[in-house]
Amino acid sequence: MNRYLRLDLDNTVPGMVLFEDILHGNGDVLLPRNTVLTDALLTSLRRRGIDSVQVVNDAISEADLLAERERVQQRLVSLFRKCPTNRACGFLLQWVTEYRLGEVA
């Protein structure tokens, strides 16, 4: 369960909100996250060859997000249960947790 949906540009509609920045090939930001898509922006993205975007998934409730966060954290604790308690494993667990929760948050 993700906080975002990856949609083909043809399946997006004006009013949807970008979940993440859209970057140009050279790394410049074309559109920042949280931009509300308009007809003009969708047309511009098509001209630039962008074929899909990540938009905010409004169908997920806060309760669902909290439950998913808890599930992810429990799963990672289980996966790392045999990892020695040293700094490297701690950092790895932290990074994986932040990455996984970034998809949920």
mmCIF file of C-alpha atoms in Angstrom:
data_model
loop_
_atom_site.group_PDB
_atom_site.id
_atom_site.type_symbol
_atom_site.label_atom_id
_atom_site.label_comp_id
_atom_site.label_asym_id
_atom_site.label_seq_id
_atom_site.Cartn_x
_atom_site.Cartn_y
_atom_site.Cartn_z
ATOM 1 C CA MET A 1 0.000 0.000 0.000
ATOM 2 C CA ASN A 2 1.669 3.180 -1.139
ATOM 3 C CA ARG A 3 0.912 6.799 -0.525
ATOM 4 C CA TYR A 4 1.360 7.314 -4.266
ATOM 5 C CA LEU A 5 0.150 5.872 -7.547
ATOM 6 C CA ARG A 6 2.314 5.601 -10.654
ATOM 7 C CA LEU A 7 0.049 6.440 -13.567
ATOM 8 C CA ASP A 8 0.552 6.679 -17.298
ATOM 9 C CA LEU A 9 0.193 10.300 -18.300
ATOM 10 C CA ASP A 10 -2.868 9.330 -20.347
ATOM 11 C CA ASN A 11 -4.576 8.178 -17.129
ATOM 12 C CA THR A 12 -3.959 11.376 -15.172
ATOM 13 C CA VAL A 13 -6.505 14.153 -14.870
ATOM 14 C CA PRO A 14 -6.204 17.820 -13.969
ATOM 15 C CA GLY A 15 -6.371 18.339 -10.224
ATOM 16 C CA MET A 16 -4.149 15.400 -9.290
ATOM 17 C CA VAL A 17 -1.153 16.265 -7.098
ATOM 18 C CA LEU A 18 2.412 15.162 -7.840
ATOM 19 C CA PHE A 19 3.903 12.889 -5.193
ATOM 20 C CA GLU A 20 7.506 13.509 -6.261
ATOM 21 C CA ASP A 21 9.513 15.981 -8.327
ATOM 22 C CA ILE A 22 9.582 15.435 -12.074
ATOM 23 C CA LEU A 23 13.157 15.785 -13.245
ATOM 24 C CA HIS A 24 14.604 16.747 -16.612
ATOM 25 C CA GLY A 25 17.220 14.402 -18.081
ATOM 26 C CA ASN A 26 19.995 16.657 -16.765
ATOM 27 C CA GLY A 27 18.615 16.546 -13.205
ATOM 28 C CA ASP A 28 16.867 19.927 -13.175
ATOM 29 C CA VAL A 29 13.424 19.979 -11.568
ATOM 30 C CA LEU A 30 10.691 20.379 -14.192
ATOM 31 C CA LEU A 31 7.846 20.280 -11.665
ATOM 32 C CA PRO A 32 8.233 20.076 -7.884
ATOM 33 C CA ARG A 33 6.324 17.611 -5.729
ATOM 34 C CA ASN A 34 2.894 18.792 -4.530
ATOM 35 C CA THR A 35 2.253 20.570 -7.846
ATOM 36 C CA VAL A 36 -1.408 20.392 -8.851
ATOM 37 C CA LEU A 37 -1.585 19.135 -12.422
ATOM 38 C CA THR A 38 -3.439 21.215 -14.999
ATOM 39 C CA ASP A 39 -4.289 20.595 -18.656
ATOM 40 C CA ALA A 40 -1.425 22.872 -19.682
ATOM 41 C CA LEU A 41 1.080 21.034 -17.476
ATOM 42 C CA LEU A 42 -0.058 17.637 -18.757
ATOM 43 C CA THR A 43 0.324 18.839 -22.352
ATOM 44 C CA SER A 44 3.804 20.175 -21.570
ATOM 45 C CA LEU A 45 4.844 16.871 -19.987
ATOM 46 C CA ARG A 46 3.649 14.953 -23.055
ATOM 47 C CA ARG A 47 5.685 17.262 -25.322
ATOM 48 C CA ARG A 48 8.759 16.535 -23.206
ATOM 49 C CA GLY A 49 8.290 12.788 -23.584
ATOM 50 C CA ILE A 50 7.225 12.121 -19.994
ATOM 51 C CA ASP A 51 4.959 9.072 -20.097
ATOM 52 C CA SER A 52 4.192 8.435 -16.414
ATOM 53 C CA VAL A 53 4.083 10.307 -13.106
ATOM 54 C CA GLN A 54 3.630 9.522 -9.430
ATOM 55 C CA VAL A 55 0.579 11.207 -7.925
ATOM 56 C CA VAL A 56 -0.747 11.319 -4.373
ATOM 57 C CA ASN A 57 -3.082 8.419 -3.598
ATOM 58 C CA ASP A 58 -6.049 10.083 -1.896
ATOM 59 C CA ALA A 59 -7.834 6.756 -1.388
ATOM 60 C CA ILE A 60 -5.664 5.822 1.612
ATOM 61 C CA SER A 61 -6.868 6.865 5.064
ATOM 62 C CA GLU A 62 -4.539 7.905 7.877
ATOM 63 C CA ALA A 63 -5.516 4.755 9.801
ATOM 64 C CA ASP A 64 -4.484 2.630 6.809
ATOM 65 C CA LEU A 65 -1.156 4.469 6.606
ATOM 66 C CA LEU A 66 -0.455 3.941 10.303
ATOM 67 C CA ALA A 67 -1.274 0.242 10.015
ATOM 68 C CA GLU A 68 1.008 -0.103 6.988
ATOM 69 C CA ARG A 69 3.853 1.720 8.755
ATOM 70 C CA GLU A 70 3.530 -0.672 11.682
ATOM 71 C CA ARG A 71 3.511 -3.681 9.340
ATOM 72 C CA VAL A 72 6.652 -2.456 7.557
ATOM 73 C CA GLN A 73 8.477 -1.842 10.833
ATOM 74 C CA GLN A 74 7.523 -5.283 12.190
ATOM 75 C CA ARG A 75 8.701 -6.941 8.968
ATOM 76 C CA LEU A 76 12.069 -5.176 9.068
ATOM 77 C CA VAL A 77 12.612 -6.121 12.717
ATOM 78 C CA SER A 78 11.965 -9.730 11.698
ATOM 79 C CA LEU A 79 14.343 -9.532 8.720
ATOM 80 C CA PHE A 80 17.135 -8.003 10.815
ATOM 81 C CA ARG A 81 16.621 -10.227 13.890
ATOM 82 C CA LYS A 82 19.932 -12.074 13.398
ATOM 83 C CA CYS A 83 21.931 -9.030 12.431
ATOM 84 C CA PRO A 84 24.702 -8.399 14.959
ATOM 85 C CA THR A 85 24.262 -5.339 17.103
ATOM 86 C CA ASN A 86 26.991 -3.236 15.541
ATOM 87 C CA ARG A 87 26.980 0.173 13.919
ATOM 88 C CA ALA A 88 26.945 -1.118 10.337
ATOM 89 C CA CYS A 89 23.830 -3.235 10.878
ATOM 90 C CA GLY A 90 22.195 -0.407 12.792
ATOM 91 C CA PHE A 91 22.820 2.020 9.945
ATOM 92 C CA LEU A 92 21.606 -0.489 7.368
ATOM 93 C CA LEU A 93 18.396 -1.114 9.307
ATOM 94 C CA GLN A 94 17.862 2.633 9.684
ATOM 95 C CA TRP A 95 18.369 3.308 5.965
ATOM 96 C CA VAL A 96 16.163 0.439 4.844
ATOM 97 C CA THR A 97 13.478 1.534 7.309
ATOM 98 C CA GLU A 98 13.591 5.134 6.071
ATOM 99 C CA TYR A 99 13.445 3.934 2.464
ATOM 100 C CA ARG A 100 10.532 1.584 3.072
ATOM 101 C CA LEU A 101 8.608 4.085 5.182
ATOM 102 C CA GLY A 102 9.216 6.771 2.571
ATOM 103 C CA GLU A 103 6.998 4.745 0.281
ATOM 104 C CA VAL A 104 4.300 4.633 2.951
ATOM 105 C CA ALA A 105 4.567 8.085 4.501
#
